[in-house]
Structures are given as structure tokens and as C-alpha cells.
Coordinates of C-alpha atoms in Angstrom, one line a residue:
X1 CA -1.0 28.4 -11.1
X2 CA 1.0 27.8 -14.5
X3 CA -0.6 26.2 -17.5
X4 CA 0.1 22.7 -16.4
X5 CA -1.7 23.3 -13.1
X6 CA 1.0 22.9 -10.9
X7 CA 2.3 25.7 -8.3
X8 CA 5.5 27.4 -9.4
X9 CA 6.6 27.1 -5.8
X10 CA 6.1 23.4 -5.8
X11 CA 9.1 23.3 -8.0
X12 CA 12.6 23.0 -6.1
X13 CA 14.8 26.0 -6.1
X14 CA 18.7 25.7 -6.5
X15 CA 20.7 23.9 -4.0
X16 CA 17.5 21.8 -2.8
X17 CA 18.4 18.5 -1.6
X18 CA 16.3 16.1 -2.6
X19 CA 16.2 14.1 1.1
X20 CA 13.9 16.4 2.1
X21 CA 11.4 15.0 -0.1
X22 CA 11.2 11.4 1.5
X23 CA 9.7 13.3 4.6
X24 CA 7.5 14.9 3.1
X25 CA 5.8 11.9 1.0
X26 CA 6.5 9.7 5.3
X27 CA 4.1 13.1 7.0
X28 CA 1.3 11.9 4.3
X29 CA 1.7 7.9 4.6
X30 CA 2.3 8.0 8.6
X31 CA -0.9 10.1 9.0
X32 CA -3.2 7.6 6.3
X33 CA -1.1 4.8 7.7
X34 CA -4.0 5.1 10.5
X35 CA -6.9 2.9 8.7
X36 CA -4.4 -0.1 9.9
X37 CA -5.9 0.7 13.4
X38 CA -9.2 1.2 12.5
X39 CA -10.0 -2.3 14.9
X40 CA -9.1 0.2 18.3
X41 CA -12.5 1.7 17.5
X42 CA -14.7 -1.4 17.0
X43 CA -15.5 -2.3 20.2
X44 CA -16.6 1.3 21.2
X45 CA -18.9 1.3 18.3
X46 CA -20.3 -1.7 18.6
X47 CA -20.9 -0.9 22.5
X48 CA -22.2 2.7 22.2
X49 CA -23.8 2.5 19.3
X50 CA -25.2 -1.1 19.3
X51 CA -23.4 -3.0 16.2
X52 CA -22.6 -6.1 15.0
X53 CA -18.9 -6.9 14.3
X54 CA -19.7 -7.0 10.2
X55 CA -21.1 -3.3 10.6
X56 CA -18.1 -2.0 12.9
X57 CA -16.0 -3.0 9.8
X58 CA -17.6 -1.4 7.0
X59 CA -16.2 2.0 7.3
X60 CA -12.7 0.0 7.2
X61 CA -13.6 -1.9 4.5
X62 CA -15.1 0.5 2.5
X63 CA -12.3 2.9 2.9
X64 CA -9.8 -0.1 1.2
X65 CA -12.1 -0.4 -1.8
X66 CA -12.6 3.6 -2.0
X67 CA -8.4 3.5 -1.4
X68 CA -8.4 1.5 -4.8
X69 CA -11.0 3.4 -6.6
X70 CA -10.0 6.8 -5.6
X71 CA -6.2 6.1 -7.0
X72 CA -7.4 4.0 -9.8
X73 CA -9.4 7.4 -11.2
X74 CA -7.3 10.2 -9.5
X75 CA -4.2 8.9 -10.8
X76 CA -4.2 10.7 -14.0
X77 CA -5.1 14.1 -12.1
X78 CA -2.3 13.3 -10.0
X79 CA 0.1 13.4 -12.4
X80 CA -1.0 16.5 -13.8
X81 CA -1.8 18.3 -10.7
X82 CA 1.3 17.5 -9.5
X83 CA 2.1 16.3 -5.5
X84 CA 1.4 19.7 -3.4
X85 CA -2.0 19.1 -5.1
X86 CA -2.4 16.0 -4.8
X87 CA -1.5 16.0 -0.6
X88 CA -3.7 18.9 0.0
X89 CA -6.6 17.5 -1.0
X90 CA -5.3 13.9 0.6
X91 CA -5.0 16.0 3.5
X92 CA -8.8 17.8 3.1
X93 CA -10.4 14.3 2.2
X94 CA -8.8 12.3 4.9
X95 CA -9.5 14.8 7.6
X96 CA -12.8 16.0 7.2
X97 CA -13.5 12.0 7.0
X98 CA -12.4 12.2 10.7
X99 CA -14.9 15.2 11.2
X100 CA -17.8 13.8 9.7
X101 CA -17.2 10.4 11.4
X102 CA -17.6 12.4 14.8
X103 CA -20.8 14.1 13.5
X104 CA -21.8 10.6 13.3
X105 CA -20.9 9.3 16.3
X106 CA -21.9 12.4 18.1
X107 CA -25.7 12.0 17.2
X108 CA -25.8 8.0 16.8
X109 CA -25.7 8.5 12.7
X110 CA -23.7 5.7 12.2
X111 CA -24.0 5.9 8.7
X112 CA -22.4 9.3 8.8
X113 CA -19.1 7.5 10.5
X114 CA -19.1 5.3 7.3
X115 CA -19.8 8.4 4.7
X116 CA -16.7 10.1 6.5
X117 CA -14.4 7.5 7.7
X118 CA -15.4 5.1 4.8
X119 CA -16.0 7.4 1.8
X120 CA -14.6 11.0 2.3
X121 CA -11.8 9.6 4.3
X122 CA -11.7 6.5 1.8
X123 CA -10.9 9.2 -1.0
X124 CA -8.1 11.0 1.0
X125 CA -6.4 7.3 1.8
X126 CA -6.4 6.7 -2.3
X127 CA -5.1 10.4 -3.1
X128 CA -2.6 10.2 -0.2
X129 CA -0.9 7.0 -1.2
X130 CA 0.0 7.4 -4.4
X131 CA 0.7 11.6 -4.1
X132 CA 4.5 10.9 -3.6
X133 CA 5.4 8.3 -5.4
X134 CA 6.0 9.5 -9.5
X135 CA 8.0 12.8 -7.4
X136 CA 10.1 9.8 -5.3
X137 CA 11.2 8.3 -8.6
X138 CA 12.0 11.6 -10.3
X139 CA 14.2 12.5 -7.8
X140 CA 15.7 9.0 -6.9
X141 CA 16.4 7.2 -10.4
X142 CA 19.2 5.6 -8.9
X143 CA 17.2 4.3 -5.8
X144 CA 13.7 4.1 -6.5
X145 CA 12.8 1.0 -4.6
X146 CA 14.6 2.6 -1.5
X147 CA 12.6 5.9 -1.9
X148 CA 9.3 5.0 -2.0
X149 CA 10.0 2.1 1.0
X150 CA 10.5 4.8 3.3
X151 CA 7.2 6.8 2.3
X152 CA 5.3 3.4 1.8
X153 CA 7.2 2.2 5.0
X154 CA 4.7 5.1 6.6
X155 CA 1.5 3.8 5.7
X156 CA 2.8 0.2 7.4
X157 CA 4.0 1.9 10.4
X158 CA 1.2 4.4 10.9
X159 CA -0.7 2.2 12.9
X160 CA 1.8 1.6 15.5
X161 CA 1.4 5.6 16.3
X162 CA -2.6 5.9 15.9
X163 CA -3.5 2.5 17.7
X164 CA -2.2 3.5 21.3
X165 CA -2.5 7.2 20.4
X166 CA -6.1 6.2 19.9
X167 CA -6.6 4.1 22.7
X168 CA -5.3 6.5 24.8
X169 CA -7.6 9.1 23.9
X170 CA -10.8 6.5 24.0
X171 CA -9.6 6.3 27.9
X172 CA -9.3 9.7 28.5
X173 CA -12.2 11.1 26.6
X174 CA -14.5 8.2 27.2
X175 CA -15.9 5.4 25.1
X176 CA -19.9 6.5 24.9
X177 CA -20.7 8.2 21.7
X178 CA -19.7 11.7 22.5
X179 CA -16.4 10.4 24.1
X180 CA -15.8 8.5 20.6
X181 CA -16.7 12.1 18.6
X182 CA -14.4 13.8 20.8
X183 CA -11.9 11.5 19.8
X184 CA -12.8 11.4 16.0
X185 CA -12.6 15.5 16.2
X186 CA -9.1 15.4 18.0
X187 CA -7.5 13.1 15.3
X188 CA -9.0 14.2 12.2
X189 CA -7.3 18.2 13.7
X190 CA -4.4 16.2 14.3
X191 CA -3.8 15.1 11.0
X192 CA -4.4 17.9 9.5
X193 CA -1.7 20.1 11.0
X194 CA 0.5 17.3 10.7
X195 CA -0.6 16.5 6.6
X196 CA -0.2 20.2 6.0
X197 CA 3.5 19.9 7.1
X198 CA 4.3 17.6 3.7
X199 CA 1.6 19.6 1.5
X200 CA 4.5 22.6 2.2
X201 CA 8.0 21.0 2.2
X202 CA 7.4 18.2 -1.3
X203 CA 9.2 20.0 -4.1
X204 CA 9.2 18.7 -7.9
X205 CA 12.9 18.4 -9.5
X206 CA 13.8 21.6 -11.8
X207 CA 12.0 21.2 -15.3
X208 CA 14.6 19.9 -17.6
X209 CA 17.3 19.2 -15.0
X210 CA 18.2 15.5 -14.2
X211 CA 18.0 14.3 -10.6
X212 CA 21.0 13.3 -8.8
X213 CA 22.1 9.8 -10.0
X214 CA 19.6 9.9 -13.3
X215 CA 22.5 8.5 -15.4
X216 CA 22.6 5.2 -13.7
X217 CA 19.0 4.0 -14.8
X218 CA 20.0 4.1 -18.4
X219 CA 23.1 2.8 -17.9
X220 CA 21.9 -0.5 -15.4
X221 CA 22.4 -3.8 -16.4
X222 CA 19.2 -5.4 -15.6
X223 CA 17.0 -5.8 -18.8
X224 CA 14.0 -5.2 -17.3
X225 CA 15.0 -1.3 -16.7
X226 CA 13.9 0.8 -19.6
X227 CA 14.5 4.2 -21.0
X228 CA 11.5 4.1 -23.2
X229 CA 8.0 6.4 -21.4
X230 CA 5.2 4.2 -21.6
X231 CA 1.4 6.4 -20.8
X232 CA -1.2 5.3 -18.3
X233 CA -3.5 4.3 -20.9
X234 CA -1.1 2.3 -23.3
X235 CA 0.2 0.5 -19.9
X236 CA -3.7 -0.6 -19.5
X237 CA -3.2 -2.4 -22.7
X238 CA 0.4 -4.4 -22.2
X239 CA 0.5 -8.1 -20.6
X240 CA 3.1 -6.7 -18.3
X241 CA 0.3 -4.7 -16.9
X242 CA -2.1 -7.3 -16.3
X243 CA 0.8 -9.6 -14.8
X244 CA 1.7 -7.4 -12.1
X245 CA -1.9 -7.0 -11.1
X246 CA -2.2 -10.7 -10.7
X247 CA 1.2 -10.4 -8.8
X248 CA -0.1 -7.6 -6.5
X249 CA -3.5 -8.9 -5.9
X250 CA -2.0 -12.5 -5.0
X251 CA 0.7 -10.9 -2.5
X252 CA -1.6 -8.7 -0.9
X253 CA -4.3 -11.8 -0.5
X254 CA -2.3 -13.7 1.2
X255 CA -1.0 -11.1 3.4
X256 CA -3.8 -9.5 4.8
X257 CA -5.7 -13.1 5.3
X258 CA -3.2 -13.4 8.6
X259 CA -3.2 -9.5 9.3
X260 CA -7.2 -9.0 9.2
X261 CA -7.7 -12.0 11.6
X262 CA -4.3 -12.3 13.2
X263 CA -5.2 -11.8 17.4
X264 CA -8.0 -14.5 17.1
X265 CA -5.9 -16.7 15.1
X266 CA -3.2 -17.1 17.3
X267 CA -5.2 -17.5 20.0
X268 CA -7.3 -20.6 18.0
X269 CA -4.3 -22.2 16.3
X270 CA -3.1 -22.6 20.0
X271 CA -6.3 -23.3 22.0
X272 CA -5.8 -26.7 22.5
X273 CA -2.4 -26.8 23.9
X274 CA -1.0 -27.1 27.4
X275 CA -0.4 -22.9 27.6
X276 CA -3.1 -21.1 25.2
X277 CA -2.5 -17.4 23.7
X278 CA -3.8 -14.8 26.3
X279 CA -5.2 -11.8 25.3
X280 CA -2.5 -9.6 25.9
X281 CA -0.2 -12.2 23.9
X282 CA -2.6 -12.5 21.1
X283 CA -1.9 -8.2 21.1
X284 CA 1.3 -8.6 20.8
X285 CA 1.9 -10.6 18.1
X286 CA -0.4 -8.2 16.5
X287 CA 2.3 -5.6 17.2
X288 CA 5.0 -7.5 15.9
X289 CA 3.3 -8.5 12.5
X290 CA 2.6 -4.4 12.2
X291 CA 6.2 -4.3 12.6
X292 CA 7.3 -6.8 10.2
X293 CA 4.8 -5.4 7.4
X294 CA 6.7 -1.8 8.3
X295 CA 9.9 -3.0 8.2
X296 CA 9.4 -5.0 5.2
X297 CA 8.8 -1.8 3.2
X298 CA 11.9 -0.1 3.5
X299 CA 14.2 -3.3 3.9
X300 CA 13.0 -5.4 1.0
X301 CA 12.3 -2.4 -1.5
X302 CA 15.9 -1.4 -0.6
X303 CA 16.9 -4.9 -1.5
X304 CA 15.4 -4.8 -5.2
X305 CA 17.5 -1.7 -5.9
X306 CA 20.5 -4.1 -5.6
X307 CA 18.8 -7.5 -7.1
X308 CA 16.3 -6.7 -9.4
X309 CA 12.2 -6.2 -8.9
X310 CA 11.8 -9.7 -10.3
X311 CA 14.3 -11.6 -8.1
X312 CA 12.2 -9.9 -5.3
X313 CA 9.2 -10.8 -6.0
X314 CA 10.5 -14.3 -6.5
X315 CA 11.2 -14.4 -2.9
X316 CA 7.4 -12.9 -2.2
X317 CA 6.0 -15.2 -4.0
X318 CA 8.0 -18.4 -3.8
X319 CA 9.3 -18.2 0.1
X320 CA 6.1 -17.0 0.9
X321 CA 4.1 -20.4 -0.3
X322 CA 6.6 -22.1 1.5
X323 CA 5.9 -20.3 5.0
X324 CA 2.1 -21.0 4.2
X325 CA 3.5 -24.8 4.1
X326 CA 5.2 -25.2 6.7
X327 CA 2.3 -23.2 9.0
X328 CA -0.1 -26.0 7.9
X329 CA 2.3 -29.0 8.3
X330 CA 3.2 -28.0 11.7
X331 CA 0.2 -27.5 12.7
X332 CA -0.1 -26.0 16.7
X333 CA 3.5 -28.6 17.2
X334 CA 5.3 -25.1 17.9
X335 CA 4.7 -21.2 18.1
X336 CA 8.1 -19.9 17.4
X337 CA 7.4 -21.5 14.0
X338 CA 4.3 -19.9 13.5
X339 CA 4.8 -16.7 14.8
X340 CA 8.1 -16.1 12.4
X341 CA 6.8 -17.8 9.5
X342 CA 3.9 -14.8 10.0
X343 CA 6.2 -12.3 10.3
X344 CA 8.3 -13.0 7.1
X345 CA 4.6 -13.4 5.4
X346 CA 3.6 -9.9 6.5
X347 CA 7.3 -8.9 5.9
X348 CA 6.6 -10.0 2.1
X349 CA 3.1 -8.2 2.4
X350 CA 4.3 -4.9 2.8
X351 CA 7.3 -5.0 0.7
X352 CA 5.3 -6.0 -2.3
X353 CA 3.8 -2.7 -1.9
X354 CA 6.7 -0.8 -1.3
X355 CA 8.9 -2.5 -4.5
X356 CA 5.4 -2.3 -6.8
X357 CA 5.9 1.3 -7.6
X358 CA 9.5 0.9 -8.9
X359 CA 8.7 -2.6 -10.5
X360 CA 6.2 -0.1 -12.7
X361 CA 8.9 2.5 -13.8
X362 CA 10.9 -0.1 -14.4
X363 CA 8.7 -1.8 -17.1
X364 CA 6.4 1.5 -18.5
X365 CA 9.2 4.4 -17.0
X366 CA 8.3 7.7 -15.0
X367 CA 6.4 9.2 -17.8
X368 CA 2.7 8.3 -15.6
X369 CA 3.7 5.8 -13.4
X370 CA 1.2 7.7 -10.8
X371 CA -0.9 7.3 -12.9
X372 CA -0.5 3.4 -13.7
X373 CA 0.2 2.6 -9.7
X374 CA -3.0 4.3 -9.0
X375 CA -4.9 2.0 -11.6
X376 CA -2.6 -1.3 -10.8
X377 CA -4.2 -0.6 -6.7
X378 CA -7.3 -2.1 -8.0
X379 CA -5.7 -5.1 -7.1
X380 CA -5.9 -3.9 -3.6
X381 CA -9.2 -3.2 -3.6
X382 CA -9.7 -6.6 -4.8
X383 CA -6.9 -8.4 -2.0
X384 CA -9.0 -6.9 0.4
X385 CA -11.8 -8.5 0.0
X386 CA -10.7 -11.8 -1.2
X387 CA -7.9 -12.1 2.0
X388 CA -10.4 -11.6 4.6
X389 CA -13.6 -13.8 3.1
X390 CA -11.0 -17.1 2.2
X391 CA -10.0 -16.6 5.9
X392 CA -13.3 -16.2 7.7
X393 CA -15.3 -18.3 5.1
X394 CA -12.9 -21.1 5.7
X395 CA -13.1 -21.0 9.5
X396 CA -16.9 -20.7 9.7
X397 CA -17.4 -23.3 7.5
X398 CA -14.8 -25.6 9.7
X399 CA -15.9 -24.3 13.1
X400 CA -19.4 -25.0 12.3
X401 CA -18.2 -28.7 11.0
X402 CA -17.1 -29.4 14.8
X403 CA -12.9 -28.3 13.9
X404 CA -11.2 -26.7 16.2
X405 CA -7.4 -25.9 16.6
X406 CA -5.6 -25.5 13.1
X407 CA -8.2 -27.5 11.4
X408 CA -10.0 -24.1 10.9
X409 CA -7.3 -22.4 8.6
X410 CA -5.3 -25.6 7.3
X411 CA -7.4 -25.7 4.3
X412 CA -7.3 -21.2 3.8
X413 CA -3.7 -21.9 4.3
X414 CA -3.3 -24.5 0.9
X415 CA -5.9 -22.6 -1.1
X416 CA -3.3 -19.3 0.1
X417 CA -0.5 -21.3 -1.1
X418 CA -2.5 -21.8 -4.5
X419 CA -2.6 -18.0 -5.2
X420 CA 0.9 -17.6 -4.5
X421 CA 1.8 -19.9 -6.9
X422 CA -0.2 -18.7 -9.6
X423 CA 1.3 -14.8 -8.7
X424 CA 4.8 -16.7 -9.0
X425 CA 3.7 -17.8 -12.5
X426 CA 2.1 -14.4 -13.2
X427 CA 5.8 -12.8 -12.4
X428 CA 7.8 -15.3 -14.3
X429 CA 6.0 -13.8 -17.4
X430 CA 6.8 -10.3 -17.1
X431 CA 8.9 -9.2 -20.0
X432 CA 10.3 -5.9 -21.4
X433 CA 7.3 -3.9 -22.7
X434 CA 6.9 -4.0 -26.8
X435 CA 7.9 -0.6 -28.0
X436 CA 4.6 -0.2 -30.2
X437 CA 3.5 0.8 -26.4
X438 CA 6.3 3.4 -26.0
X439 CA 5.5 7.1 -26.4
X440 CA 7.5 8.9 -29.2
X441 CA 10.4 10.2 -28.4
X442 CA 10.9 14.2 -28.4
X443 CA 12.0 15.5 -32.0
X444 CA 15.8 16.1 -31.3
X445 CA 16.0 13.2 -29.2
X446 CA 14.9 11.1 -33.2
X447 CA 17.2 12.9 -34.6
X448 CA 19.8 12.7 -32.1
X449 CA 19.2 8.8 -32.2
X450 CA 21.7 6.6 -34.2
X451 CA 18.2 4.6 -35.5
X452 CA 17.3 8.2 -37.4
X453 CA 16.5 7.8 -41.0
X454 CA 19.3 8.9 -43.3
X455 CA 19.4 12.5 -43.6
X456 CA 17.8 13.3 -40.3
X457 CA 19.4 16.2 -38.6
X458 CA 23.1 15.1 -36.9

């Protein structure tokens, strides 16, 4: 290892080409991407091991808050570790979650599925996220918003691999404890062969060579875009900052409200109409939303690289209240309306995670913006647990009021549109960041600047 604690090797030789990074960063996000289908396993669990529904969910939900934590305070080492680092032990974390989790479920220990999946595992999902993402930038200035979509795009899409994959192996191996262990064991080996193949192929652009297309970001029109290097810890301290968590935490809320509780949803919005949502449908439209938060990544991060990260978020934001709206006027009057109102809302979801990360270099620049995403997913940690209790909290309440039908989530719906409004708000504020917050510029680039004091070296 050099000084900086980075591998020599993780540094590209000549002639790389830098598309070989993107899968790389995809082999990490497809593989963490899994936690999405973490509801495969509850039944099992609650069957074999004799659960409630709220304990079947904890390892999920405290892997989501232990996602936020974990890149909130590994960001920093991130950035100086560099990503070969920062996958490997992504890679260790999330698959020795898998191992102790079938430990657990193996002698009944239920609290060792939670301590693996939930913790361990938790740490590897935080790690894993946000390994790939300052190494995207650095070697895409010119499309940042499409390069981390397609790693980001894995995370949103890893579910559609691991939920029939695991279902699959539930059947063959058996749904008892030992049968979930076995299964556990098989996926957390899995993903660790598969992990190690982007721990080996991410490369970091030659030291003091540009990337291909570095020019443009200097050169771009938008005013938003800086040249300027903000660091994590002056970023902490900027409005710009605290906007965009607002703006995160309000997109992500009302995203995951519909994704957490989408099958039974469907199938109570509808209950009361001449052809109610079977159980196979209600899957289904689960299916489709997971595709519409996976597409969403790649196609609306693309799209910011052509309009602008606040133009996008506009359209999060703003046509996302409006979906909300027309969900609750309609009412149960028509599916088609509800289903593709859902889908553009969980379209928005996970392209407000995929554009974030370029949103970020464009305001504070590459200096440690893996550093400052990993803080700004706090906001994650946050969504995740507001979402889910407006949602459920709103529906007991209703359901135990005598409601039934769309009554139960009318009033989560306006109190949704709320937050989206205040996140639209929250955007509209952004502005350039004041360059007290800017780090100083290397000593020939002052003197190289047209702004050096008179006599400075030409």
C-alpha cells in the first residue's frame, strides 16, 4: 500500500477504458440491491421461527438505518481508502451478514439473523453504496448523472434477481429453519464470488491525468456546475447541504410509503370493487413498481445530464405531488390510473437517488463528494422510517375507525403531498455555494489565476 492507502494496482494503467468501471460499481449495487427483497423471507421466519410481522422486519429495517449510518461515518474513509477498499470490505460485511443470519436461523437465534442481516450486513449495504460513486464522477465529468444511474440503477434492480432467486431456493431447500440457513449460506457465498468480481476490475483514473470529457464540466453553461472543491466537513456547514437533505429525505418518503406497503395496498384500494386485486395481481404490480424504481435510475439521472439537477428534481418533486393528487381524487374510480401514477412515483423514487450524487459534485465538486453523499444518506435513514409509519399509522388509525377502501390512505396520500411540497421549496433554494466554503486552490493554479495579486508568478 502507498502513503495514501490506496493499492497501486487500483490505479488504471494506459489505454484503460473507463466503461469498464460502470460494471464494476453494477457487480457491487446488483448484489446489495438484494435488501429490496428482504419480504421473500418473512413469511418463513415468521412460520419457522414463530414471529410477528414487526419482528420479521427488523433486520430490514435496521439494515436501512445501518445503510445511512455506515455511509454517513465511512464516507471519509472511503475517500481515502479509495474504491478496491472500500468494495472489499462491502463485500466482507455484506456477506458474512448472510453467514451469520444462517447461524441464526440454523439454531433458532433469531437475534443472530438481525446482528448479521441487520447490522454486519447493514454495514456492507452503507459501504457498498456509496464505494463507486466519487470513482464514477472522476472518470465521467461529462456524464455524471448517467454514470452513477447505471451503478445506482443496480441497487433498484437487484431485487428483481434475489426475490425469485430466493424464492426458488426457499422451495428447493425447504422453508423450516435449517432450509432457511441453507439458503442464507448459499447467497451470502453467492455474493461473495460475485462482489469479489468488481473489488478486482474498479480502477481509479491516472493521478494527475484528466478523464475523458473533463473539459466540458468547466466549460458548461448551467450555473449551478462549479469548478471550485468544497470538503466533506465545510459541505456540513453550507445551506446547500441542508437543502438537499430536505430534498432527499422528502423524495425518498414519499416513495417508499407505496413501495414498503404496495401488494396490500393495491389489493385494499380495490377491495370494494366489482373485480378485487388477487394475490398474484397484487405481486405483480409489485414487480412493475421494482421496475419503474430501476428504470428510473438510469433514465432520469441520464436526463439531468442534459437539463440540469434542479430542473429534475423539479419534476420529482412537483409531478410527483401531483400523482399523489390525483391517486386521492380518483379514488378506487380506476386502476390504470393508479397503477401508472405509482409507477412514475417510484420512477421519481429511484432517480432521486441516482441524480443525488451528481446534484452534490455539482454544488461542493469531486474533491469528497463520497464523502458528503455518504453523510447526505442520513436522509435515508430518516425516509425510511418516516415513509413506512405515515403509511401504516394512517391505515391503522382509519381501519380501526370503520374505513375501508381508499379512505385508509387518502389522508397519508395529502400529508405525502405536503412533504413534496416543502422538498420542492427546499430545491428552489439551492444556490451556488459561497466560496468562503471552497478549498484553496493549489499554489500555481493562484498564480496561474487572472485574480492573483500583482506580482504573483505569471
Amino acid at each position: 500500500m502507498c502513503a495514501s492507502g490506496r493499492s497501486r494496482t487500483a490505479v488504471a494503467p494506459p489505454g484503460w477504458s473507463r466503461w469498464l468501471v460502470p460494471p464494476a460499481a453494477l457487480s457491487i449495487h446488483l448484489a446489495i440491491g438484494q435488501a429490496y427483497a428482504w419480504s421473500v423471507f418473512k413469511p418463513p421466519l415468521e412460520s419457522a421461527l414463530g414471529l410477528s410481522g414487526t419482528a420479521s422486519a427488523l433486520p430490514f429495517q435496521l439494515a436501512i438505518v445501518m445503510l445511512g449510518l455506515s455511509a454517513a461515518f465511512g464516507g471519509t474513509l472511503v475517500e481515502r481508502n479509495g474504491p478496491r477498499w472500500a468494495m472489499a470490505v462491502s463485500a466482507v460485511c455484506f456477506s458474512a451478514g448472510f453467514l451469520v443470519a444462517a447461524l441464526g436461523a440454523a439454531t433458532r437465534q433469531y437475534w443472530l439473523v438481525v446482528l448479521g442481516y441487520g447490522v454486519i450486513g447493514g454495514v456492507g449495504l452503507g459501504i457498498g453504496y456509496i464505494s463507486p460513486v466519487s470513482t464514477l464522477i472522476k472518470w465521467f465529468p461529462d456524464r455524471p448523472g448517467t454514470a452513477t444511474g447505471i451503478a445506482i440503477m443496480g441497487f433498484g434492480g437487484g431485487a428483481l434477481i434475489a426475490s425469485p432467486w430466493s424464492a426458488w431456493l426457499l422451495g428447493v431447500l425447504g422453508t423450516g429453519p435449517s432450509g432457511i440457513a441453507r439458503t442464507f449460506l448459499v447467497m451470502g457465498l453467492a455474493y461473495a464470488v460475485f462482489m469479489t468480481l468488481g473489488v478486482l476490475l474498479v480502477r481509479l483514473p491516472p493521478t494527475g491525468r484528466d478523464a475523458p470529457g473533463a473539459h466540458r464540466t468547466a466549460t458548461a453553461s448551467r450555473p449551478l456546475i462549479t469548478t471550485a472543491q468544497v470538503s466533506a466537513r465545510n459541505a456540513l456547514r453550507t445551506p446547500q447541504f441542508w437543502c438537499l437533505w430536505v430534498v432527499l429525505c422528502t423524495n425518498v418518503t414519499a416513495g417508499i410509503g407505496i413501495l414498503e406497503k404496495a401488494a396490500p395496498m393495491v389489493a385494499d384500494f380495490f377491495a370494494r370493487g366489482p373485480a378485487p386485486v388477487s394475490v398474484s395481481a397484487a405481486a405483480g404490480f409489485v414487480g412493475l413498481l421494482s421496475l419503474a424504481n430501476m428504470l428510473g435510475r438510469i433514465v432520469w439521472s441520464a436526463t439531468s445530464d442534459l437539463a440540469g439537477r434542479k430542473h429534475v428534481y423539479r419534476l420529482y418533486l412537483g409531478a410527483g405531488a401531483l400523482m399523489y393528487l390525483l391517486i386521492a381524487l380518483a379514488g378506487d374510480a380506476s386502476k390504470p390510473l393508479f397503477i401508472v401514477c405509482a409507477a412514475v412515483l417510484l420512477s421519481f423514487y429511484g432517480g432521486g437517488f441516482a441524480t443525488v450524487p451528481a446534484y452534490l459534485t455539482d454544488l461542493f465538486g469531486t474533491y469528497q463528494v463520497g464523502a458528503i453523499h455518504g453523510r447526505l444518506l442520513t436522509a435515508w435513514s430518516t425516509a425510511g422510517v418516516l415513509g413506512p409509519l405515515i403509511v401504516n399509522a394512517v391505515a391503522d388509525a382509519r381501519r380501526s375507525a370503520g374505513h375501508t377502501g381508499p379512505e385508509l390512505y387518502t389522508t397519508s396520500f395529502f400529508i405525502m403531498i405536503g412533504l413534496l411540497v416543502v422538498g420542492f421549496a427546499a430545491n428552489e433554494l439551492v444556490r451556488p455555494v459561497h466560496p468562503r466554503y471552497h478549498e484553496p486552490p493549489p499554489a500555481g493554479a493562484r498564480a496561474a489565476s487572472p485574480t492573483a495579486p500583482k506580482g504573483a508568478a505569471p
